[in-house]
Amino acid sequence: MLKKSSQSKSSELDSVFIVAGIDFGTTCSGFAFANKKDLDKTTTPILNDYINWRDQPFPFPKTSTSILYDQEGNVKKWGWSADKYKSSHSGDYYVNKIKLYLDEELLPTLPNPRKFLPPGKIVVDVIADYLKKLLEVLMDELREKYGNDVSIENILFCLTVPAMWSDRAKHSMRVAAEKAGMVQSRYSQRLILVLEPEAAAYYIMNYSPRKIGLEPNDRLMVVDAGGGTADLIVHRLKRSGNLEEVCRGSGESCGSTFVDDEMYSWLKKKLGPVWKRMEKDNVSLMEYFNEPWQKIKLSFRGDMDDDSFDIPAKLSNTYMTSEDRARLNGGDEIVITESDVRSFFHNSVVKIKKLIRDLLDECGGKIEKCILVGGFGSSQYLLNCIKKDFGSCFDQILRTEEPGSAILKGAVLCGLDPFFIQARRCALSYGIEAIAKVSSWKLGIIPSKKKKPGLFIPIAEKGELIEASQYKEKGIFRPAKPNQTVLPIKIYSINERKAEFKRVHKDGFSYHGKICVNMPDVGRGIDRPVMVRMYLGQPDIKVVAINVNTGEEYSTTFNPFASLEDLQNNGSSQYNYSSSDSMDRTLISRSSHPNLHMASLRTELTQEKSLYTRASQPNLRHISQMSQGDSGYGNSIASNRNSRSNKVGMTRSGVTSYPGSGALVNNRSSDYQNQMLPSKRYSQQSNKSCSRHKEPEITCYKVAHKYEPQKADEMRLHVGDIVTVDQSWDDGWAYGKNLSSKDQGIFPLDYLIKLPPTSNYHYHHHSQNNSIQNNMNSANPNGSYIQSC
């Protein structure tokens, strides 16, 4: 839930002395770690990785990103062991390359995950199960090295993510880490996200055995080509020894796993009817051909003699007829040529070269160094192709000598020094919605002095360079009406550079949630200014709103799962923006670094849904439990229950505004933190003993979202119905009557929109619904709901 950032910060980091880098990859994953206490003895941290994985085919700092479930959905094997035993029992669920399902652009091309996931599991659950197993090995290693007293609370987790990923994908990894038990809250101070190419750059610059020799102001392009993605980024070396982003990086899902896919498509055509018989028995080609293919792929340089795959006797005897054997050189082998292997690499190499060309064009001019990292980055053929096409564009093109551990160890270094990347470019334009007086030439409309609702006020523009330790601040924003008690700050982004005064509901904006600022002092009228700050220089974005008169601060993290459903019929945010008294500042605040104080933040999680989730089940809000860091509205990804936009208020006493769409039930007490207050409606007390709110003047509401009852005494709500509220409770539930259906019962308040006062609402006649609707529309033409934000 939103929390005043002026309150004392958590001391969650006080007990941390281990920094662990977790690299969850498409094909392989692993960890590395360092002990901060070592820095008392030396200025160079001792970086440790792990190479003793069970059932590993060879020593390597990572294990396979594979997991094997039994029929009940329990983890049976994982890592290399899952690959080894995947076909030993029929009915098991073998899952690998699950990371690909977090790339939203790639998602439509992938198989439906329901075909291979255990019943009841979604993608984030599988990632969490895998991370949990990885965590068990990490804890065993730490306790063996540092003693049995080492606990989870002693670890700062640095979780790597592709720079090209969307905010939603990155947020999903936070959710998975929470589910895996790494942290109690996905916004914990002990969990930070590290961009994979940045981690590689840090390691290469300072700790790689092969020094690359950058001078101040030299530029470095990192091509992080892994199993799933190719992530590119360009940094400039500052005189301080830190790096700053030259231009916004880019990437695409075109890693080595797609080279494998091309090979297997070719192999299926070669086998023809043999493959069809294997497919009927659910037999994977990887079981027979993966090991010889990996040897060919890793050694391929662009020229090779013809090679072959030996056809195992088991496959030949089980699935091949005499005709098949005659067609396949007696059924003993399948010949593979240099031309074949080139064709497997072709699509991925072409895409990576395009990414390099586009980034060179954007950065302008020659770049001093280019270095390849990642598993695919170790390919000699890929290196040769890049040198051939771009040899004149760089002074030097290299590849790391430690492709498997560079990102792992770099993630640890980023955790030890989060400000090594001194400045980053904004991926999008970020800002908020407001009502503003703007000149006609900016809007391209007929000249008018009227205020325009629903306009985008940018705080930072796409491509703008933001210092990692700074925030962008903009103001002044004021309430739209003098009696307004809550000011909603709605956060938006758009993939354009110049978007000021565009309409947020029409021009391709993305909504990311809001901060509700409590402003009870209506005696000041509209003279109650609010400033908005955004911390945009780190992978995690933080937003702060400040009540200038009181100094109170309200903060939230950037919420990629926020839904526009809570904006239906709720047009423009209720505050004015005046460009004449605005301030646009960039202020240094190292102590306010968002990654160091994540525990103090609470996100308004208005919806949990993604393209890869299973069919959702309704959540019983009145019995839901919340963990630390969950939204105070009762709609939490961490609760592992899907969601309507149900915002349960968390007040003990104090100020309560009746919620409409997107309402915040405010409270002034700090003792509610990290817990869900018991529902008075569903406690053992009688209704008479329940705390009843004083009825405000407005007693009628319009239903904004359909609600299906979960208990016998609950009332069904249909969109457009008009209801009265006779009694309400602190947890956001109410008892009332439906004027449309004549039903009565219990329902969630946040499915409703408060209507303006009118005596017509108190007549329980179905025939008056039309007049109610008309009165509602005419009373507030902007679709704004002042009292309930």
PDB file of C-alpha atoms in Angstrom, residues 31 152 158 229 260 309 348 396 458 488 505 596 676 755 763:
ATOM      1  CA  PHE A  31      24.533 -17.844  -8.955  1.00  0.00           C
ATOM      2  CA  ILE A 152      17.996 -15.501   4.097  1.00  0.00           C
ATOM      3  CA  CYS A 158      20.731  -9.165  -7.326  1.00  0.00           C
ATOM      4  CA  THR A 229      17.840 -12.858 -26.022  1.00  0.00           C
ATOM      5  CA  ASP A 260      18.569 -24.951 -31.995  1.00  0.00           C
ATOM      6  CA  PHE A 309      24.343 -37.468 -36.522  1.00  0.00           C
ATOM      7  CA  SER A 348      19.630 -15.093 -35.397  1.00  0.00           C
ATOM      8  CA  GLN A 396      38.384  -3.530 -31.492  1.00  0.00           C
ATOM      9  CA  PRO A 458       5.778  14.928 -18.920  1.00  0.00           C
ATOM     10  CA  PRO A 488      -4.957  11.383  -7.316  1.00  0.00           C
ATOM     11  CA  HIS A 505      -6.901   8.221 -23.086  1.00  0.00           C
ATOM     12  CA  LEU A 596      18.072   1.037  -1.083  1.00  0.00           C
ATOM     13  CA  MET A 676      -4.674  -7.023   6.600  1.00  0.00           C
ATOM     14  CA  LEU A 755     -22.889   9.676  -7.810  1.00  0.00           C
ATOM     15  CA  TYR A 763     -36.736   6.598  -4.752  1.00  0.00           C
TER      16      TYR A 763
END
